Amino acid sequence: MIQNPILRGFNPDASIIRVEDDYYIATSTFEWFPGVLIHHSKDLMNWKPLTRPLDRVSQLNLRGVPSSGGIWAPSLSYCDGTFYLCFTNVVGRKGVYKDLHNYIVTAPSIDGPWSEPIYLNSSGFDHFLFHDTDGRKYLFNMQWDFRKNKKRFAGIIMQEFCPNESKLIGEIMLITEGTDLGVTEGPMVYKKDGCYYLLVAEGGTGPMHAATLMRATSVGGPYEVDPDYPMITTRNTPDHPLQNAGHGSLVETQLGDWYMVFICSRPLPDGSKLSPLGRETSLQKVTWTPEGWLRLAAGGKQPQLHIPETELTPQPFDPDPIRDDFDERKLSVHWHTLRVPADESWLSLSERPSYLRLKGRESLTSLHHQSLVARRIQSFTCEIVTCVEYEPQAFTQMAGLVLYYDESDHYYLRISHDDQLGKHLAIVVSDQGQYDELDTYVPIPEGRVYLKAAMNFDQIQFFYGLDGQSWQPMGPTLYSGNLADSYQSKLSFTGAFVGLCAQDLRGTRLHADFDFFDYMELDA
């Protein structure tokens, strides 16, 4: 059986394609750099992160973007030997406005090189490039309307894209205003048996989320709605293990079967409905009815936690190593930095071989120049261990292990210096932007310090040690729900990360050397 989610942890807005016998999924990365994560599979069951195409500032400038801004809902497509990737960079998302810019990049191979971006429009997000069988190309995206007494989600629009001129041309057409489910977004377009099928996300990305199918005989419509919409949702099943199901993308296998990937969330079992792992990607088989509509192969509208294996030949990948010894010249594909690329001015794998050196910069609340490198938390039960050498001389210098949602909500086990305590460990908590230091300060000697975080569903416990063998608990048990996208009803879209960081608020860039990083999942 295939166990959902297939892409665990923060991996939302999946856009799937097949190129011959290879399957690729692109997912959103928001404020994390490099932009867009592309995953690879041969069998739809076994997946591995493959590449992150937006890897330079000339393609993607995230400095200063708000949390849960940046990359929204990328879409992959392939035509005549070229890969196309559409992406949105949301630079402002507060209030009634959405300041955003839509681009497209291309590559001859999924591994690149990916081109410089072509600007498309700024009218709305979630754009998708459809390649018609007559050679013409059309861009679809939702339209944002900020005006008083207007629907913010103002329908799906379409405009032709001319690759020779590298721009949109012709009339902008409103092709659907969606259904009574509202919040229509995430358009994906497919052509089958002479019909154009439009798959949209509706209801918002929370508990009312859904996916709805429409069709037309012309690419510009009019589009009729599936009479039994929505196609998938958990809006009426609040105890389902895969909540917030919607925002789908379709693929046909080389054997002629159809599958849909879609967003979902797995809440903590404490009844809070909070999902610190963020929005994940799951898979369902779908079948066509005689009337030409899609239905879940298992029946009903709710996704399955387990589905039968595909008929494709299983091709598993080697498991990722638990330990990163920082022996390579580049960071692995699992690592992300916050808003800015990793460069030798603040992150080095060569100044001290087999160590990750971070030079302290701005605070954990900065939207500009943080020295933070982190990876997704993908399991409710996991342990993270690192070893750091760091000798701060002032309270303005800090380094350590951070469990991070955003600048407002994080837990930080950090080494710093105090006038009375000298070098010491403490836990910093930011809860909805309220700074606190827990009343646990532990003086530590010069030299190496081992730091550990253990997550067990809703509980997080920090530990420290001086020899890497014996551990002392550090501070109280902390609540993992603080690292969820809907904590205190805030509207955010990412997931919990665990990472290494350093700050130097004096501006002297004192460095911290991390010897290794262990990430071990105890149960998926």
Coordinates of C-alpha atoms in Angstrom, one line a residue, residues 53-507:
P53 CA 15.6 25.6 -9.7
L54 CA 15.4 29.2 -8.4
D55 CA 18.9 29.3 -6.9
R56 CA 20.1 32.8 -7.6
V57 CA 19.0 36.3 -6.7
S58 CA 18.6 37.3 -10.4
Q59 CA 15.8 34.7 -10.6
L60 CA 14.3 35.2 -7.1
N61 CA 14.8 38.1 -4.7
L62 CA 13.2 37.3 -1.4
R63 CA 14.9 39.8 0.9
G64 CA 12.3 41.6 2.9
V65 CA 9.3 39.5 1.8
P66 CA 6.8 38.8 4.6
S67 CA 6.6 35.4 6.2
S68 CA 4.4 33.1 4.2
G69 CA 5.0 35.4 1.2
G70 CA 7.5 34.7 -1.5
I71 CA 6.9 31.6 -3.7
W72 CA 3.2 30.7 -4.0
A73 CA 1.9 27.7 -5.9
P74 CA 4.5 27.0 -8.7
S75 CA 3.3 25.0 -11.7
L76 CA 5.4 22.6 -13.8
S77 CA 4.7 21.8 -17.5
Y78 CA 6.6 20.2 -20.3
C79 CA 6.4 20.7 -24.1
D80 CA 8.6 19.8 -27.1
G81 CA 11.7 19.1 -25.0
T82 CA 11.5 22.1 -22.7
F83 CA 10.5 22.3 -19.0
Y84 CA 8.4 25.3 -18.0
L85 CA 8.1 26.5 -14.4
C86 CA 5.7 29.3 -13.4
F87 CA 6.0 30.9 -10.0
T88 CA 4.7 33.8 -8.0
N89 CA 6.8 36.0 -5.8
V90 CA 4.5 37.6 -3.2
V91 CA 6.3 40.7 -1.8
G92 CA 3.3 42.0 0.2
R93 CA 0.3 40.2 1.6
K94 CA -1.1 42.4 4.5
G95 CA -4.3 44.3 4.2
V96 CA -6.6 44.2 1.2
Y97 CA -3.8 44.3 -1.4
K98 CA -1.6 41.5 -2.8
D99 CA 1.7 42.9 -4.1
L100 CA 2.9 40.0 -6.3
H101 CA 4.7 39.3 -9.5
N102 CA 4.4 36.3 -11.8
Y103 CA 7.2 34.8 -13.8
I104 CA 8.2 31.8 -15.9
V105 CA 11.6 30.1 -16.3
T106 CA 12.5 27.3 -18.7
A107 CA 15.1 24.5 -18.9
P108 CA 16.2 21.8 -21.3
S109 CA 16.4 19.3 -18.4
I110 CA 14.7 19.1 -15.0
D111 CA 18.1 19.6 -13.5
G112 CA 18.6 22.8 -15.4
P113 CA 20.2 25.1 -16.3
W114 CA 17.1 27.1 -15.6
S115 CA 16.8 30.4 -17.4
E116 CA 16.4 33.9 -16.1
P117 CA 12.8 34.7 -15.4
I118 CA 10.3 36.2 -17.9
Y119 CA 7.8 38.5 -16.2
L120 CA 4.2 37.7 -16.9
N121 CA 1.7 39.7 -14.9
S122 CA 0.7 40.8 -11.4
S123 CA -3.1 40.4 -11.5
G124 CA -3.3 37.4 -9.2
F125 CA -1.5 34.2 -8.0
D126 CA -1.6 30.5 -8.8
H127 CA -0.8 30.7 -12.5
F128 CA -0.5 27.8 -14.9
L129 CA 0.8 27.5 -18.4
F130 CA -1.3 25.3 -20.7
H131 CA 0.2 24.0 -23.9
D132 CA -2.6 23.3 -26.4
T133 CA -2.4 20.7 -29.1
D134 CA -2.4 23.4 -31.9
G135 CA 0.9 24.8 -30.5
R136 CA -0.6 27.8 -28.8
K137 CA 0.0 28.5 -25.1
Y138 CA -2.3 30.1 -22.5
L139 CA -1.7 31.4 -19.0
F140 CA -4.4 30.9 -16.4
N141 CA -4.4 32.5 -12.9
M142 CA -6.8 33.6 -10.3
Q143 CA -7.6 37.3 -10.2
W144 CA -7.4 39.4 -7.0
D145 CA -9.9 42.2 -6.4
F146 CA -9.2 44.5 -3.5
R147 CA -12.2 46.8 -3.9
K148 CA -14.8 47.4 -1.3
N149 CA -17.8 45.1 -1.6
K150 CA -16.1 42.9 -4.2
K151 CA -15.0 39.3 -3.9
R152 CA -11.3 39.2 -3.2
F153 CA -11.0 35.9 -5.2
A154 CA -12.5 37.4 -8.4
G155 CA -12.4 34.3 -10.7
I156 CA -10.0 32.6 -13.0
I157 CA -8.6 34.6 -16.0
M158 CA -6.8 33.5 -19.1
Q159 CA -4.5 35.2 -21.6
E160 CA -2.4 33.8 -24.5
F161 CA 1.4 33.6 -24.0
C162 CA 3.6 34.1 -27.0
P163 CA 6.9 32.3 -26.5
N164 CA 8.5 34.1 -29.5
E165 CA 7.9 37.5 -27.9
S166 CA 8.2 36.2 -24.3
K167 CA 5.1 38.0 -23.2
L168 CA 1.3 37.7 -22.8
I169 CA -0.7 38.9 -25.8
G170 CA -4.3 39.4 -26.7
E171 CA -7.5 39.7 -24.6
I172 CA -7.7 38.8 -20.9
M173 CA -10.7 36.6 -20.5
L174 CA -12.6 35.8 -17.3
I175 CA -13.4 32.1 -17.8
T176 CA -15.1 31.2 -14.4
E177 CA -16.1 32.9 -11.2
G178 CA -16.0 29.6 -9.4
T179 CA -18.9 27.9 -7.5
D180 CA -20.7 28.7 -4.2
L181 CA -17.8 27.1 -2.4
G182 CA -15.9 30.4 -2.9
V183 CA -12.2 31.3 -2.8
T184 CA -11.6 29.9 -6.3
E185 CA -7.8 29.6 -7.1
G186 CA -5.1 27.1 -8.2
P187 CA -6.2 26.5 -11.8
M188 CA -4.8 23.5 -13.6
V189 CA -5.9 22.7 -17.2
Y190 CA -5.9 19.4 -19.1
K191 CA -7.1 18.3 -22.5
K192 CA -8.8 14.9 -23.0
D193 CA -11.1 13.6 -25.7
G194 CA -11.5 17.0 -27.2
C195 CA -12.6 18.7 -24.0
Y196 CA -10.7 21.1 -21.8
Y197 CA -10.8 20.3 -18.1
L198 CA -10.2 23.0 -15.5
L199 CA -9.3 21.8 -12.0
V200 CA -9.5 24.5 -9.3
A201 CA -9.0 24.8 -5.6
E202 CA -11.9 26.2 -3.6
G203 CA -13.0 27.0 -0.1
G204 CA -9.6 28.3 1.1
T205 CA -6.7 26.2 2.3
G206 CA -8.2 25.4 5.7
P207 CA -11.0 23.1 6.9
M208 CA -13.3 24.1 4.0
H209 CA -10.8 23.3 1.3
A210 CA -11.9 21.4 -1.8
A211 CA -11.0 20.7 -5.4
T212 CA -13.6 21.2 -8.2
L213 CA -13.5 20.1 -11.8
M214 CA -15.0 22.0 -14.8
R215 CA -14.9 21.4 -18.5
A216 CA -15.4 23.2 -21.9
T217 CA -15.2 22.4 -25.6
S218 CA -13.1 25.6 -26.1
V219 CA -10.1 26.6 -24.1
G220 CA -11.8 30.0 -23.4
G221 CA -15.0 28.4 -22.2
P222 CA -17.8 28.5 -21.3
Y223 CA -16.9 26.0 -18.5
E224 CA -19.6 23.9 -17.0
V225 CA -19.1 22.6 -13.4
D226 CA -19.1 19.0 -12.5
P227 CA -22.7 18.4 -11.2
D228 CA -21.3 16.4 -8.3
Y229 CA -18.7 18.9 -7.2
P230 CA -16.4 19.1 -5.3
M231 CA -14.3 16.2 -6.4
I232 CA -12.4 15.9 -3.1
T233 CA -12.8 17.5 0.3
T234 CA -12.8 16.8 4.1
R235 CA -15.0 19.8 4.9
N236 CA -17.7 17.6 6.3
T237 CA -15.4 15.0 8.1
P238 CA -13.6 17.0 10.8
D239 CA -12.1 13.8 12.3
H240 CA -10.6 12.5 9.0
P241 CA -6.8 11.9 9.4
L242 CA -6.0 14.0 6.3
Q243 CA -7.7 17.3 6.9
N244 CA -7.9 20.4 4.6
A245 CA -7.9 18.3 1.4
G246 CA -8.0 20.2 -1.9
H247 CA -5.8 22.1 -4.5
G248 CA -5.3 19.1 -6.8
S249 CA -3.1 18.4 -9.8
L250 CA -3.6 15.5 -12.3
V251 CA -1.3 13.1 -14.1
E252 CA -1.8 10.2 -16.5
T253 CA 0.6 7.3 -16.2
Q254 CA 2.2 5.5 -19.1
L255 CA -0.3 2.7 -18.5
G256 CA -3.3 5.0 -18.9
D257 CA -4.3 5.3 -15.2
W258 CA -5.0 8.7 -13.7
Y259 CA -3.9 10.0 -10.3
M260 CA -4.3 13.3 -8.4
V261 CA -1.9 14.8 -5.9
F262 CA -3.5 17.3 -3.5
I263 CA -2.9 19.3 -0.4
C264 CA -3.7 18.0 3.1
S265 CA -2.7 18.5 6.7
R266 CA -2.3 16.0 9.6
P267 CA -3.4 17.6 12.9
L268 CA -1.9 16.9 16.2
P269 CA -3.9 14.2 18.1
D270 CA -4.6 16.5 21.0
G271 CA -7.8 17.9 19.4
S272 CA -6.3 21.3 18.7
K273 CA -6.6 20.9 14.9
L274 CA -3.0 22.4 14.7
S275 CA -0.6 21.0 12.2
P276 CA 3.0 21.9 12.9
L277 CA 4.2 19.7 10.0
G278 CA 2.4 22.1 7.6
R279 CA 0.5 21.4 4.5
E280 CA 1.6 18.1 2.9
T281 CA 1.1 16.3 -0.5
S282 CA -1.0 13.1 -0.8
L283 CA -2.0 10.9 -3.7
Q284 CA -5.3 9.4 -4.9
K285 CA -6.2 7.3 -7.9
V286 CA -9.1 8.8 -9.9
T287 CA -11.3 7.3 -12.7
W288 CA -13.3 8.7 -15.5
T289 CA -17.1 8.2 -15.6
P290 CA -19.0 7.4 -18.8
E291 CA -20.2 11.0 -18.7
G292 CA -16.6 12.3 -18.7
W293 CA -16.1 13.4 -15.1
L294 CA -13.5 12.4 -12.6
R295 CA -14.2 10.5 -9.4
L296 CA -12.0 9.2 -6.6
A297 CA -11.3 5.5 -7.4
A298 CA -12.3 4.5 -3.9
G299 CA -15.6 6.3 -4.1
G300 CA -16.9 9.2 -2.1
K301 CA -15.1 12.6 -1.7
Q302 CA -12.8 11.9 1.2
P303 CA -9.1 10.9 0.5
Q304 CA -7.7 7.6 1.7
L305 CA -4.9 7.3 4.2
H306 CA -3.7 4.2 2.3
I307 CA -4.2 3.5 -1.4
P308 CA -3.1 0.4 -3.4
E309 CA 0.3 0.5 -5.1
T310 CA 0.3 1.6 -8.7
E311 CA 0.9 -0.9 -11.4
L312 CA 4.2 0.8 -12.2
T313 CA 7.4 -1.1 -11.3
P314 CA 8.5 -0.1 -7.8
Q315 CA 11.7 1.8 -7.8
P316 CA 12.7 2.9 -4.3
F317 CA 15.5 5.3 -3.5
D318 CA 18.2 4.8 -0.9
P319 CA 17.2 6.3 2.4
D320 CA 18.7 9.7 3.3
P321 CA 21.5 9.4 5.9
I322 CA 20.6 10.5 9.4
R323 CA 23.9 12.5 9.8
D324 CA 25.1 15.4 7.7
D325 CA 28.9 15.7 8.4
F326 CA 29.2 18.8 6.3
D327 CA 31.9 17.0 4.2
E328 CA 30.5 18.1 0.8
R329 CA 31.3 21.4 -1.0
K330 CA 27.6 22.3 -1.2
L331 CA 24.6 21.9 1.2
S332 CA 22.3 19.0 0.5
V333 CA 18.9 19.6 -1.2
H334 CA 17.2 19.3 2.2
W335 CA 18.7 22.5 3.5
H336 CA 17.1 25.9 3.0
T337 CA 18.2 29.4 4.0
L338 CA 15.9 32.2 5.0
R339 CA 15.2 34.7 2.2
V340 CA 18.8 35.0 1.0
P341 CA 21.2 32.5 -0.7
A342 CA 24.0 30.8 1.1
D343 CA 27.3 32.5 0.3
E344 CA 30.8 32.6 1.8
S345 CA 30.1 36.0 3.4
W346 CA 28.1 34.3 6.1
L347 CA 28.1 30.5 5.5
S348 CA 31.1 28.4 4.7
L349 CA 31.8 24.7 4.3
S350 CA 35.4 25.3 3.4
E351 CA 36.9 27.7 5.9
R352 CA 37.0 24.8 8.4
P353 CA 36.7 21.5 6.5
S354 CA 33.9 19.1 7.7
Y355 CA 32.3 21.9 9.6
L356 CA 29.5 24.3 8.9
R357 CA 30.6 27.8 9.8
L358 CA 28.0 30.4 10.3
K359 CA 28.9 34.0 10.8
G360 CA 26.5 35.9 13.1
R361 CA 24.3 38.5 11.5
E362 CA 20.8 39.9 12.2
S363 CA 18.3 38.6 14.8
L364 CA 15.7 35.9 14.3
T365 CA 13.1 38.6 13.7
S366 CA 14.9 40.0 10.7
L367 CA 13.3 39.8 7.2
H368 CA 16.7 40.6 5.5
H369 CA 20.0 39.1 6.6
Q370 CA 19.7 36.1 8.9
S371 CA 22.4 33.5 9.3
L372 CA 20.0 30.6 9.5
V373 CA 20.1 27.3 7.7
A374 CA 17.2 24.8 8.3
R375 CA 15.3 21.8 7.1
R376 CA 11.7 20.7 7.2
I377 CA 10.4 18.7 10.2
Q378 CA 8.6 15.8 8.4
S379 CA 7.6 13.5 11.3
F380 CA 5.7 14.1 14.5
T381 CA 8.3 12.0 16.4
C382 CA 11.9 12.9 15.7
E383 CA 15.2 13.7 17.3
I384 CA 17.7 16.4 16.1
V385 CA 21.3 16.5 17.4
T386 CA 24.2 18.9 16.6
C387 CA 27.6 19.8 18.1
V388 CA 28.8 23.4 18.1
E389 CA 32.0 25.2 19.0
Y390 CA 31.3 28.8 19.8
E391 CA 32.8 31.4 22.2
P392 CA 30.7 34.5 22.6
Q393 CA 32.0 37.5 24.4
A394 CA 28.8 39.5 24.8
F395 CA 25.1 39.1 25.2
T396 CA 24.6 40.3 21.7
Q397 CA 26.3 37.2 20.3
M398 CA 24.2 34.0 20.1
A399 CA 24.3 30.6 18.2
G400 CA 22.5 27.3 18.6
L401 CA 19.6 25.1 17.6
V402 CA 16.3 26.6 16.6
L403 CA 12.8 25.1 16.0
Y404 CA 11.4 27.8 13.7
Y405 CA 8.0 28.6 12.2
D406 CA 8.6 32.3 11.5
E407 CA 10.0 35.5 13.2
S408 CA 6.9 35.5 15.5
D409 CA 6.9 31.9 16.7
H410 CA 10.0 29.8 17.4
Y411 CA 12.0 28.0 20.1
Y412 CA 15.7 28.7 20.4
L413 CA 18.2 26.7 22.4
R414 CA 21.1 29.2 22.3
I415 CA 24.6 29.8 23.6
S416 CA 25.4 33.3 24.6
H417 CA 27.5 35.3 27.1
D418 CA 26.2 37.1 30.3
D419 CA 28.1 39.5 32.6
Q420 CA 27.5 37.3 35.6
L421 CA 27.1 33.8 34.1
G422 CA 29.7 34.0 31.4
K423 CA 29.2 31.5 28.6
H424 CA 25.8 29.8 29.1
L425 CA 22.9 28.0 27.6
A426 CA 19.3 29.4 27.7
I427 CA 16.0 28.9 25.9
V428 CA 14.4 31.8 24.0
V429 CA 10.7 31.6 23.2
S430 CA 8.9 33.8 20.8
D431 CA 5.1 33.4 21.1
Q432 CA 3.1 35.5 18.7
G433 CA 6.0 37.9 18.6
Q434 CA 6.3 38.1 22.4
Y435 CA 10.0 37.5 23.4
D436 CA 10.8 35.5 26.6
E437 CA 13.7 33.8 28.1
L438 CA 12.8 30.8 30.1
D439 CA 14.2 30.8 33.7
T440 CA 16.7 28.1 33.0
Y441 CA 20.3 29.3 32.5
V442 CA 23.1 26.8 32.5
P443 CA 26.8 28.0 32.6
I444 CA 28.9 25.9 30.3
P445 CA 32.7 25.7 29.8
E446 CA 34.7 26.6 26.7
G447 CA 34.8 24.1 24.0
R448 CA 32.3 21.8 22.3
V449 CA 28.6 21.7 23.3
Y450 CA 26.1 19.1 22.1
L451 CA 22.5 20.3 21.6
K452 CA 19.5 18.1 21.1
A453 CA 15.7 18.6 20.4
A454 CA 13.2 15.7 20.7
M455 CA 9.7 16.1 19.3
N456 CA 6.9 13.7 20.3
F457 CA 3.7 14.9 18.7
D458 CA 2.6 17.9 20.8
Q459 CA 5.7 17.9 23.0
I460 CA 9.2 19.3 22.4
Q461 CA 12.0 18.8 24.8
F462 CA 15.5 20.3 24.6
F463 CA 18.7 18.7 25.9
Y464 CA 22.4 19.5 26.2
G465 CA 25.6 17.6 26.8
L466 CA 29.3 18.0 26.9
D467 CA 30.4 14.6 25.6
G468 CA 27.8 13.5 23.1
Q469 CA 26.8 10.5 25.2
S470 CA 25.0 11.8 28.4
W471 CA 22.2 14.2 28.1
Q472 CA 20.6 16.7 30.5
P473 CA 17.1 18.0 29.9
M474 CA 17.0 21.7 29.3
G475 CA 14.0 23.7 30.4
P476 CA 10.3 22.6 30.4
T477 CA 8.4 20.6 27.8
L478 CA 7.3 23.0 25.0
Y479 CA 4.2 22.8 22.9
S480 CA 4.7 22.0 19.2
G481 CA 1.4 23.6 18.3
N482 CA 3.0 27.0 18.5
L483 CA 4.9 26.0 15.3
A484 CA 1.7 25.4 13.3
D485 CA 0.3 27.6 10.5
S486 CA -3.0 28.3 12.2
Y487 CA -1.6 28.8 15.7
Q488 CA -3.7 31.5 17.4
S489 CA -5.7 31.7 14.1
K490 CA -3.0 33.4 12.2
L491 CA -3.2 32.9 8.4
S492 CA 0.2 31.4 7.4
F493 CA 1.2 28.7 4.9
T494 CA 4.5 27.1 5.8
G495 CA 5.5 24.5 8.3
A496 CA 8.0 23.9 11.2
F497 CA 11.7 23.9 10.4
V498 CA 14.6 22.9 12.6
G499 CA 17.9 24.6 12.0
L500 CA 21.2 26.1 13.0
C501 CA 21.8 29.8 13.3
A502 CA 24.0 32.5 14.6
Q503 CA 23.5 36.2 15.5
D504 CA 25.9 39.0 16.2
L505 CA 24.0 42.2 17.0
R506 CA 27.3 44.0 17.4
G507 CA 28.0 43.5 13.7

